[in-house]
CSV table of C-alpha atoms and ligand atoms in Angstrom, one decimal:
chain,number,residue,atom,x,y,z
A,162,UNK,CA,-9.7,-14.2,-15.0
A,163,UNK,CA,-12.9,-11.0,-13.9
A,164,UNK,CA,-13.0,-9.6,-11.3
A,165,UNK,CA,-16.6,-8.6,-9.2
A,166,UNK,CA,-18.1,-6.3,-7.0
A,167,UNK,CA,-17.7,-6.4,-3.6
A,168,UNK,CA,-21.0,-5.3,-3.6
A,169,UNK,CA,-22.9,-7.3,-7.2
A,170,UNK,CA,-20.9,-10.6,-7.5
A,171,UNK,CA,-23.7,-10.9,-10.8
A,172,UNK,CA,-21.6,-7.8,-12.0
A,173,UNK,CA,-17.6,-8.7,-13.7
A,174,UNK,CA,-15.7,-7.4,-15.5
A,175,UNK,CA,-11.8,-8.1,-16.5
A,176,UNK,CA,-9.0,-7.0,-14.7
A,177,UNK,CA,-8.5,-3.6,-17.5
A,178,UNK,CA,-11.6,-2.6,-16.8
A,179,UNK,CA,-10.9,-2.3,-12.7
A,180,UNK,CA,-7.9,-1.1,-13.0
A,181,UNK,CA,-9.4,2.0,-14.7
A,182,UNK,CA,-12.6,2.0,-12.7
A,183,UNK,CA,-10.9,1.8,-9.4
A,184,UNK,CA,-14.3,1.6,-7.7
A,185,UNK,CA,-16.8,-0.6,-9.3
A,186,UNK,CA,-20.4,2.1,-11.1
A,187,UNK,CA,-22.5,0.3,-7.6
A,188,UNK,CA,-20.0,2.1,-5.4
A,189,UNK,CA,-18.4,-1.6,-4.6
A,190,UNK,CA,-14.9,-2.7,-4.8
A,191,UNK,CA,-13.4,-4.9,-7.2
A,192,UNK,CA,-12.4,-8.0,-5.8
A,193,UNK,CA,-10.9,-11.9,-7.5
A,194,UNK,CA,-14.2,-13.9,-8.3
A,195,UNK,CA,-12.1,-16.9,-7.8
A,196,UNK,CA,-8.8,-17.7,-6.5
A,197,UNK,CA,-6.3,-19.8,-8.1
A,198,UNK,CA,-5.1,-22.8,-6.6
A,199,UNK,CA,-0.6,-22.6,-7.2
A,200,UNK,CA,1.6,-25.4,-7.7
A,201,UNK,CA,3.9,-27.1,-5.1
A,202,UNK,CA,6.7,-26.2,-7.3
A,203,UNK,CA,5.8,-22.9,-6.7
A,204,UNK,CA,4.6,-23.3,-3.1
A,205,UNK,CA,7.4,-25.2,-2.0
A,206,UNK,CA,10.1,-24.2,-3.8
A,207,UNK,CA,13.5,-24.4,-2.3
A,208,UNK,CA,15.0,-21.1,-5.5
A,209,UNK,CA,13.1,-19.0,-6.6
A,210,UNK,CA,13.7,-15.4,-6.8
A,211,UNK,CA,11.3,-12.7,-6.1
A,212,UNK,CA,10.4,-11.3,-9.4
A,213,UNK,CA,9.9,-14.8,-10.2
A,214,UNK,CA,7.3,-15.9,-7.9
A,215,UNK,CA,6.0,-12.1,-8.7
A,216,UNK,CA,5.0,-13.9,-11.9
A,217,UNK,CA,4.3,-17.3,-10.3
A,218,UNK,CA,1.5,-15.8,-8.4
A,219,UNK,CA,0.8,-12.7,-11.2
A,220,UNK,CA,0.4,-15.2,-13.7
A,221,UNK,CA,-2.5,-16.6,-11.5
A,222,UNK,CA,-4.6,-13.7,-12.1
A,223,UNK,CA,-4.0,-11.9,-14.9
A,224,UNK,CA,-4.0,-14.9,-17.5
A,225,UNK,CA,-4.8,-12.0,-19.7
A,226,UNK,CA,-1.4,-10.7,-20.4
A,227,UNK,CA,0.8,-12.0,-22.3
A,228,UNK,CA,3.8,-13.7,-20.1
A,229,UNK,CA,6.7,-11.4,-21.7
A,230,UNK,CA,4.6,-8.4,-20.7
A,231,UNK,CA,3.7,-9.6,-17.9
A,232,UNK,CA,7.4,-10.7,-16.2
A,233,UNK,CA,9.3,-7.4,-17.3
A,234,UNK,CA,5.9,-5.3,-15.5
A,235,UNK,CA,7.0,-7.0,-12.3
A,236,UNK,CA,10.4,-7.0,-13.0
A,237,UNK,CA,10.2,-3.0,-13.6
A,238,UNK,CA,7.5,-2.8,-10.6
A,239,UNK,CA,10.2,-5.5,-8.1
A,240,UNK,CA,13.4,-4.3,-8.7
A,241,UNK,CA,14.4,-3.6,-5.0
A,242,UNK,CA,15.3,-6.8,-2.2
A,243,UNK,CA,12.2,-7.7,0.7
A,244,UNK,CA,14.5,-9.5,2.9
A,245,UNK,CA,13.1,-11.3,5.9
A,246,UNK,CA,14.4,-10.7,8.9
A,247,UNK,CA,14.7,-12.8,12.1
A,248,UNK,CA,14.8,-10.4,15.1
A,249,UNK,CA,14.2,-12.3,18.4
A,250,UNK,CA,13.7,-16.4,18.2
A,251,UNK,CA,10.8,-17.3,16.2
A,252,UNK,CA,9.7,-13.4,15.5
A,253,UNK,CA,10.6,-12.4,12.0
A,254,UNK,CA,10.8,-8.9,9.9
A,255,UNK,CA,9.6,-8.8,6.4
A,256,UNK,CA,11.4,-6.1,5.4
A,257,UNK,CA,9.1,-4.1,3.1
A,258,UNK,CA,10.9,-0.6,3.0
A,259,UNK,CA,13.6,-0.8,0.3
A,260,UNK,CA,11.7,0.9,-2.4
A,261,UNK,CA,12.3,4.6,-3.5
A,262,UNK,CA,10.2,5.8,-1.2
A,263,UNK,CA,10.9,3.3,1.8
A,264,UNK,CA,7.5,2.6,2.4
A,265,UNK,CA,5.8,-0.4,1.5
A,266,UNK,CA,2.9,1.3,-0.3
A,267,UNK,CA,5.8,1.4,-3.8
A,268,UNK,CA,5.2,-2.1,-4.5
A,269,UNK,CA,1.7,-1.4,-5.1
A,270,UNK,CA,1.9,2.2,-6.7
A,271,UNK,CA,4.9,0.4,-8.6
A,272,UNK,CA,2.5,-1.9,-10.1
A,273,UNK,CA,-0.2,0.2,-11.1
A,274,UNK,CA,1.7,2.5,-13.3
A,275,UNK,CA,4.0,-0.4,-14.9
A,276,UNK,CA,0.0,-1.7,-15.6
A,277,UNK,CA,-1.7,1.5,-16.5
A,278,UNK,CA,1.1,2.7,-19.0
A,279,UNK,CA,0.9,-1.0,-20.2
A,280,UNK,CA,-2.7,-0.4,-21.4
A,281,UNK,CA,-2.7,2.6,-22.2
A,282,UNK,CA,0.3,2.2,-25.2
A,283,UNK,CA,-1.5,-0.7,-26.3
A,284,UNK,CA,-4.5,2.0,-26.1
A,285,UNK,CA,-2.0,5.1,-28.0
A,286,UNK,CA,-3.7,6.9,-24.8
A,287,UNK,CA,-3.1,9.1,-22.5
A,288,UNK,CA,-4.0,9.8,-19.1
A,289,UNK,CA,-3.9,12.7,-16.2
A,290,UNK,CA,-4.0,10.8,-12.6
A,291,UNK,CA,-5.4,13.5,-10.0
A,292,UNK,CA,-4.2,12.6,-6.5
A,293,UNK,CA,-4.9,14.1,-3.1
A,294,UNK,CA,-2.4,12.9,-0.3
A,295,UNK,CA,-1.5,13.6,2.9
A,296,UNK,CA,1.8,12.6,3.1
A,297,UNK,CA,2.8,9.4,2.3
A,298,UNK,CA,0.9,7.8,-0.7
A,299,UNK,CA,1.7,11.1,-2.8
A,300,UNK,CA,5.8,10.4,-2.8
A,301,UNK,CA,4.6,6.4,-3.7
A,302,UNK,CA,3.2,7.8,-6.1
A,303,UNK,CA,5.1,10.0,-7.4
A,304,UNK,CA,8.1,8.0,-8.1
A,305,UNK,CA,6.2,4.7,-9.4
A,306,UNK,CA,5.3,7.3,-12.2
A,307,UNK,CA,8.1,8.9,-12.5
A,308,UNK,CA,8.9,9.3,-16.1
A,309,UNK,CA,5.7,6.6,-16.8
A,310,UNK,CA,5.3,7.0,-20.3
A,311,UNK,CA,2.3,8.1,-21.6
A,312,UNK,CA,0.6,9.0,-18.0
A,313,UNK,CA,0.6,12.9,-16.7
A,314,UNK,CA,0.4,13.3,-12.3
A,315,UNK,CA,-1.1,15.8,-10.4
A,316,UNK,CA,-0.6,15.8,-6.2
A,317,UNK,CA,-2.3,18.1,-4.5
A,318,UNK,CA,-1.2,18.7,-0.8
A,319,UNK,CA,-2.2,20.9,1.7
A,320,UNK,CA,0.8,23.6,2.1
A,321,UNK,CA,2.9,23.2,5.2
A,322,UNK,CA,0.3,20.1,7.1
A,323,UNK,CA,2.7,17.9,6.3
A,324,UNK,CA,7.2,16.9,6.3
A,325,UNK,CA,9.7,18.4,4.7
A,326,UNK,CA,11.0,15.5,3.9
A,327,UNK,CA,7.5,14.5,2.2
A,328,UNK,CA,7.2,17.8,0.4
A,329,UNK,CA,10.6,16.6,-1.2
A,330,UNK,CA,9.5,13.1,-2.4
A,331,UNK,CA,7.3,14.4,-4.3
A,332,UNK,CA,8.2,18.0,-5.4
A,333,UNK,CA,11.8,17.5,-7.0
A,334,UNK,CA,10.9,14.7,-9.5
A,335,UNK,CA,9.5,17.1,-12.7
A,336,UNK,CA,9.4,16.4,-16.0
A,337,UNK,CA,5.4,13.5,-16.1
A,338,UNK,CA,5.1,14.6,-11.9
A,339,UNK,CA,3.5,18.4,-11.5
A,340,UNK,CA,3.1,18.4,-7.5
A,341,UNK,CA,0.5,21.0,-6.7
A,342,UNK,CA,0.8,23.1,-3.4
A,343,UNK,CA,-3.1,24.0,-2.0
A,344,UNK,CA,-3.1,26.4,0.6
A,345,UNK,CA,-6.0,25.2,2.4
A,346,UNK,CA,-6.1,21.7,4.5
A,347,UNK,CA,-6.0,16.9,3.3
A,348,UNK,CA,-10.0,18.4,2.8
A,349,UNK,CA,-9.8,20.8,0.6
A,350,UNK,CA,-7.6,18.5,-1.7
A,351,UNK,CA,-9.7,15.5,-1.9
A,352,UNK,CA,-12.6,17.9,-2.6
A,353,UNK,CA,-11.0,19.2,-5.2
A,354,UNK,CA,-9.8,15.6,-6.7
A,355,UNK,CA,-13.8,14.9,-6.6
A,356,UNK,CA,-15.1,17.4,-8.1
A,357,UNK,CA,-12.1,16.9,-11.0
A,358,UNK,CA,-13.8,14.2,-11.5
A,359,UNK,CA,-16.9,14.4,-12.5
A,360,UNK,CA,-16.0,18.4,-13.6
A,361,UNK,CA,-18.2,17.7,-17.3
A,362,UNK,CA,-16.2,21.1,-19.4
A,363,UNK,CA,-12.7,18.5,-18.6
A,364,UNK,CA,-14.3,15.4,-18.9
A,365,UNK,CA,-14.1,16.5,-22.8
A,366,UNK,CA,-11.5,17.8,-23.1
A,367,UNK,CA,-8.9,14.6,-21.3
A,368,UNK,CA,-9.1,11.4,-19.9
A,369,UNK,CA,-8.8,12.0,-15.9
A,370,UNK,CA,-8.6,8.9,-13.3
A,371,UNK,CA,-6.8,8.7,-9.7
A,372,UNK,CA,-5.2,6.5,-7.9
A,373,UNK,CA,-6.4,6.0,-4.8
A,374,UNK,CA,-5.1,2.9,-2.4
A,375,UNK,CA,-8.9,0.5,-3.1
A,376,UNK,CA,-7.8,-0.5,-6.5
A,377,UNK,CA,-7.6,-4.3,-6.8
A,378,UNK,CA,-4.3,-3.0,-9.3
A,379,UNK,CA,-2.0,-1.8,-6.1
A,380,UNK,CA,-3.7,-4.9,-3.7
A,381,UNK,CA,-2.8,-7.8,-6.2
A,382,UNK,CA,0.8,-7.6,-6.6
A,383,UNK,CA,1.2,-7.2,-2.3
A,384,UNK,CA,0.2,-11.2,-2.0
A,385,UNK,CA,3.9,-11.5,-3.7
A,386,UNK,CA,5.9,-9.8,-0.8
A,387,UNK,CA,3.3,-11.9,2.1
A,388,UNK,CA,4.3,-14.9,-0.1
A,389,UNK,CA,7.9,-13.7,-0.3
A,390,UNK,CA,8.6,-13.6,3.2
A,391,UNK,CA,6.7,-17.3,3.8
A,392,UNK,CA,9.2,-18.8,1.0
A,393,UNK,CA,12.5,-17.7,2.8
A,394,UNK,CA,11.8,-18.8,6.1
A,395,UNK,CA,10.8,-22.1,4.5
A,396,UNK,CA,13.9,-21.2,2.6
A,397,UNK,CA,15.6,-21.0,6.4
A,398,UNK,CA,14.7,-24.1,7.6
A,399,UNK,CA,11.7,-23.3,9.5
A,400,UNK,CA,8.5,-25.6,8.3
A,401,UNK,CA,6.1,-24.6,10.3
A,402,UNK,CA,3.0,-22.6,9.7
A,403,UNK,CA,3.3,-19.0,10.4
A,404,UNK,CA,1.4,-15.7,12.1
A,405,UNK,CA,1.0,-13.0,10.4
A,406,UNK,CA,1.1,-9.9,12.3
A,407,UNK,CA,0.2,-7.2,9.3
A,408,UNK,CA,0.4,-3.6,10.4
A,409,UNK,CA,-3.2,-2.5,9.1
A,410,UNK,CA,-5.0,0.7,8.5
A,411,UNK,CA,-7.0,0.7,5.3
A,412,UNK,CA,-6.5,-3.1,5.6
A,413,UNK,CA,-4.6,-3.7,2.1
A,414,UNK,CA,-1.8,-4.9,3.2
A,415,UNK,CA,-4.2,-7.4,5.8
A,416,UNK,CA,-6.3,-8.1,3.8
A,417,UNK,CA,-3.3,-9.8,0.1
A,418,UNK,CA,-1.9,-11.6,3.5
A,419,UNK,CA,-5.6,-13.6,3.5
A,420,UNK,CA,-5.2,-13.8,-0.3
A,421,UNK,CA,-1.7,-14.8,0.3
A,422,UNK,CA,-2.9,-18.2,2.3
A,423,UNK,CA,-5.7,-18.6,-0.3
A,424,UNK,CA,-3.5,-19.7,-3.4
A,425,UNK,CA,-1.8,-21.9,-1.2
A,426,UNK,CA,0.7,-21.5,1.2
A,427,UNK,CA,-0.6,-22.1,5.1
A,428,UNK,CA,-0.9,-19.3,7.3
A,429,UNK,CA,-1.3,-20.6,11.0
A,430,UNK,CA,-3.6,-17.6,12.2
A,431,UNK,CA,-4.1,-13.1,11.3
A,432,UNK,CA,-3.2,-10.6,13.8
A,433,UNK,CA,-4.4,-7.2,13.4
A,434,UNK,CA,-1.7,-4.7,14.1
A,435,UNK,CA,-3.5,-1.7,15.0
A,436,UNK,CA,-2.9,2.0,16.8
A,437,UNK,CA,-5.2,3.9,18.3
A,438,UNK,CA,-7.9,3.7,15.1
A,439,UNK,CA,-8.9,0.0,17.0
A,440,UNK,CA,-12.2,0.3,14.7
A,441,UNK,CA,-11.4,-3.5,13.5
A,442,UNK,CA,-10.0,-5.1,16.8
A,443,UNK,CA,-13.1,-3.9,18.6
A,444,UNK,CA,-15.1,-5.6,15.4
A,445,UNK,CA,-13.5,-9.0,16.1
A,446,UNK,CA,-14.1,-8.4,19.7
A,447,UNK,CA,-18.0,-7.9,19.4
A,448,UNK,CA,-19.5,-8.0,16.1
A,449,UNK,CA,-20.2,-4.4,16.2
A,450,UNK,CA,-17.8,-2.2,13.1
A,451,UNK,CA,-18.2,1.8,14.4
A,452,UNK,CA,-16.2,4.2,11.7
A,453,UNK,CA,-15.2,6.6,13.5
A,454,UNK,CA,-13.2,10.2,13.0
A,455,UNK,CA,-8.8,9.5,12.8
A,456,UNK,CA,-7.2,9.5,15.9
A,457,UNK,CA,-3.0,11.2,15.5
A,458,UNK,CA,-0.3,8.5,16.7
A,459,UNK,CA,3.4,8.0,15.8
A,460,UNK,CA,2.2,5.5,13.0
A,461,UNK,CA,0.4,8.4,11.3
A,462,UNK,CA,-0.3,5.9,8.2
A,463,UNK,CA,-2.4,3.5,10.1
A,464,UNK,CA,-4.4,6.3,11.2
A,465,UNK,CA,-7.6,5.9,9.6
A,466,UNK,CA,-10.9,6.1,11.1
A,467,UNK,CA,-13.0,3.8,8.2
A,468,UNK,CA,-10.3,1.6,6.7
A,469,UNK,CA,-11.8,0.7,3.1
A,470,UNK,CA,-11.3,-2.5,2.6
A,471,UNK,CA,-13.3,-3.5,5.8
A,472,UNK,CA,-15.9,-4.4,3.0
A,473,UNK,CA,-13.3,-7.1,0.9
A,474,UNK,CA,-12.9,-8.5,4.2
A,475,UNK,CA,-16.5,-8.8,4.6
A,476,UNK,CA,-17.2,-10.2,1.0
A,477,UNK,CA,-13.5,-12.4,1.3
A,478,UNK,CA,-15.6,-14.4,4.8
A,479,UNK,CA,-19.1,-13.4,3.1
A,480,UNK,CA,-20.2,-11.1,5.7
A,481,UNK,CA,-20.3,-14.2,8.2
A,482,UNK,CA,-18.5,-13.0,11.6
A,483,UNK,CA,-17.9,-16.3,13.1
A,484,UNK,CA,-15.7,-17.2,10.5
A,485,UNK,CA,-13.7,-14.0,10.2
A,486,UNK,CA,-13.9,-13.8,14.0
A,487,UNK,CA,-12.2,-17.4,13.9
A,488,UNK,CA,-9.7,-16.4,11.8
A,489,UNK,CA,-7.7,-12.8,12.2
A,490,UNK,CA,-7.0,-11.8,15.5
A,491,UNK,CA,-7.0,-8.1,16.3
A,492,UNK,CA,-4.6,-6.2,18.5
A,493,UNK,CA,-5.0,-2.5,19.3
A,494,UNK,CA,-0.7,-0.5,20.1
A,495,UNK,CA,-1.3,2.9,22.2
A,496,UNK,CA,2.0,5.8,21.6
A,497,UNK,CA,3.1,4.6,24.4
A,498,UNK,CA,3.0,1.1,23.7
A,499,UNK,CA,4.7,1.5,20.4
A,500,UNK,CA,7.3,3.9,22.2
A,501,UNK,CA,8.4,1.2,25.1
A,502,UNK,CA,8.5,-1.9,21.9
A,503,UNK,CA,11.0,0.3,19.7
A,504,UNK,CA,12.6,1.4,23.0
A,505,UNK,CA,12.4,-2.9,24.1
A,506,UNK,CA,13.6,-4.4,20.9
A,507,UNK,CA,16.2,-1.4,19.8
A,508,UNK,CA,18.0,-2.5,23.7
A,509,UNK,CA,17.6,-6.6,23.0
A,510,UNK,CA,18.8,-6.8,19.8
A,511,UNK,CA,19.9,-3.5,18.5
A,512,UNK,CA,17.6,-3.3,15.2
A,513,UNK,CA,15.4,0.3,15.0
A,514,UNK,CA,12.1,-0.7,14.0
A,515,UNK,CA,9.7,1.9,12.3
A,516,UNK,CA,6.2,3.2,14.3
A,517,UNK,CA,4.1,1.3,12.4
A,518,UNK,CA,6.8,-2.2,12.3
A,519,UNK,CA,6.7,-1.3,16.0
A,520,UNK,CA,3.0,-2.3,16.6
A,521,UNK,CA,3.1,-5.3,14.6
A,522,UNK,CA,6.3,-6.6,16.7
A,523,UNK,CA,3.8,-5.1,19.7
A,524,UNK,CA,0.7,-7.4,19.0
A,525,UNK,CA,2.7,-10.3,17.8
A,526,UNK,CA,3.7,-10.8,21.1
A,527,UNK,CA,0.9,-9.8,22.9
A,528,UNK,CA,-1.4,-12.6,20.3
A,529,UNK,CA,1.1,-15.5,19.9
A,530,UNK,CA,0.1,-18.0,22.2
A,531,UNK,CA,2.8,-20.9,22.1
A,532,UNK,CA,6.4,-20.2,21.4
A,533,UNK,CA,7.5,-22.6,19.3
A,534,UNK,CA,5.4,-20.6,15.8
A,535,UNK,CA,7.2,-19.2,14.1
A,536,UNK,CA,5.5,-15.0,13.4
A,537,UNK,CA,6.6,-12.9,10.0
A,538,UNK,CA,5.2,-9.7,10.7
A,539,UNK,CA,5.8,-6.9,8.5
A,540,UNK,CA,7.1,-4.1,8.6
A,541,UNK,CA,5.5,-1.7,6.7
A,542,UNK,CA,8.2,1.3,6.5
A,543,UNK,CA,11.8,2.3,6.9
A,544,UNK,CA,12.8,4.3,10.5
A,545,UNK,CA,14.3,7.1,9.2
A,546,UNK,CA,11.2,8.2,8.2
A,547,UNK,CA,10.2,8.5,11.1
A,548,UNK,CA,13.2,10.5,13.2
A,549,UNK,CA,11.0,12.2,15.2
A,550,UNK,CA,9.6,9.2,16.9
A,551,UNK,CA,12.9,7.5,16.9
A,552,UNK,CA,14.2,10.7,18.5
A,553,UNK,CA,11.4,10.3,21.2
A,554,UNK,CA,12.1,6.7,21.9
A,555,UNK,CA,16.1,6.5,21.9
A,556,UNK,CA,17.3,9.9,22.3
A,557,UNK,CA,18.9,10.3,19.5
A,558,UNK,CA,19.3,10.7,15.8
A,559,UNK,CA,18.6,8.1,13.4
A,560,UNK,CA,20.9,8.4,10.0
A,561,UNK,CA,19.1,9.6,6.7
A,562,UNK,CA,19.5,7.1,4.0
A,563,UNK,CA,20.9,8.6,1.0
A,564,UNK,CA,18.2,8.4,-1.3
A,565,UNK,CA,16.0,10.6,1.1
A,566,UNK,CA,19.4,12.3,1.7
A,567,UNK,CA,19.1,13.1,-2.1
A,568,UNK,CA,15.6,14.2,-2.4
A,569,UNK,CA,16.0,16.6,0.7
A,570,UNK,CA,19.0,18.2,-1.6
A,571,UNK,CA,17.3,19.1,-4.8
A,572,UNK,CA,15.4,22.4,-5.5
A,573,UNK,CA,11.1,22.1,-5.3
A,574,UNK,CA,9.5,22.3,-8.0
A,575,UNK,CA,5.1,23.1,-6.7
A,576,UNK,CA,2.5,25.4,-7.7
A,577,UNK,CA,0.2,27.2,-5.3
A,578,UNK,CA,-2.8,27.4,-5.3
A,579,UNK,CA,-6.0,28.1,-3.0
A,580,UNK,CA,-8.5,25.8,-3.2
A,581,UNK,CA,-10.8,26.8,-5.8
A,582,UNK,CA,-12.1,24.4,-8.9
A,583,UNK,CA,-11.9,27.8,-10.8
A,584,UNK,CA,-8.6,28.2,-10.8
A,585,UNK,CA,-7.4,23.6,-10.9
A,586,UNK,CA,-9.7,23.1,-13.9
A,587,UNK,CA,-8.0,26.4,-16.0
A,588,UNK,CA,-3.9,24.8,-14.3
A,589,UNK,CA,-5.1,21.4,-16.3
A,590,UNK,CA,-6.5,22.8,-19.2
A,591,UNK,CA,-3.5,24.8,-20.3
A,592,UNK,CA,-1.2,22.5,-18.8
A,593,UNK,CA,0.4,20.6,-22.3
A,594,UNK,CA,0.9,17.4,-21.0
A,595,UNK,CA,4.3,16.1,-21.0
A,596,UNK,CA,6.2,13.5,-23.1
A,597,UNK,CA,7.9,11.0,-21.3
B,763,PLP,C1,0.4,1.5,5.0
B,763,PLP,C2,0.5,1.7,5.4
B,763,PLP,C3,0.2,0.7,6.7
B,763,PLP,C4,-1.4,0.7,6.4
B,763,PLP,O1,-1.6,0.0,5.6
B,763,PLP,P1,-2.9,-0.9,5.2
B,763,PLP,O2,-2.7,-1.2,3.5
B,763,PLP,O3,-3.6,0.8,4.3
B,763,PLP,O4,-3.5,-1.3,6.0
B,763,PLP,C5,1.4,1.0,7.2
B,763,PLP,N1,2.3,1.2,7.6
B,763,PLP,C6,2.8,2.3,7.0
B,763,PLP,C7,4.4,3.0,7.0
B,763,PLP,C8,2.2,2.4,5.6
B,763,PLP,O5,2.6,3.6,4.8
């Protein structure tokens, strides 16, 4: 299978090249050149595990990777449960937050880390991954790449502008994970990473890359959890095609839901659930795409004013607004409605929704017209990651899971740095690679 640029269908690359490029040279995003159709034994399977399904789906896209290698990569990447949990009569939560950093970004980050390492070991090469983070991406990347052979990771984060929990999650691992605390803003971090990737003096000495969310290797494995949600629905005896309500920011989560439908899983309808950053819902209603500065909300991992996967959405529907707006309904949920949903759901069921899943549930209730169709909402994060929002909604402190508490208790290791390119270049050149 080849991967093409959203801006040029004639530009074709294999998966390995697309993985190492991140962005296509023309500035477009890599997308599959075609979509495989899964066999009915997989689509109708009553007894299939998450790794088995993951393997069947990824093998259909990545035939170039030998079976045993792909199997091992998937087993390493998906080493946690992704259960479908009934919430209300016909509304189900797909809990994609049982990975090491308790958010669904673990799926893409872990798959990418294992893929990258696989190709590097084959080539006997090493790479240094640079990441700028405003919080959550950094911890998912840090955990995914920790002790991954042939990869060193440098995570730049703005000093005092992320939560203590987020900071502890990326500064306490050590080994091949280097946290760099920048005395500046997230934009300063991003500028340093961009400058380093273009720096000729650095390029001569080091192989540098990045692990940002537009990488196709983070998008593809997300097809697996959407599919596994639908498999579990069938296993529960529900044979109706579900609506999928997908909490969205950069729209990778939603794009991979569309891909799950395209490879054969029956989907009734897709709901794009956003917070006040309603760029895509606005586009779906009006046909006008107006990116704007992001607004801060309680579901802050979805505070995105210019969704990077919008280009993939358009490409998927060949720029046909009629098709997109028929297939997807956009719903924007305010902070007040998010809090209200956390309260209502807790009162009715005892379940504590994280603010992102709450946006998904509230949107699902607004958008579903008939009460018999099942709805699957992607629950993208564990509520304990957002204790302030939960306290505000429910007036109590949520229990912190053991894995998070363990990170809170470990000593922080970070290099404090001014946002200065010369200092950063020296740091990268002087740092001897850590052998993992
Ligand atoms: C990143 C994130 C989202 C949004 O996913 P996109 O692929 O960017 O649309 C939703 N919830 C949580 C918890 C996230 O971290």
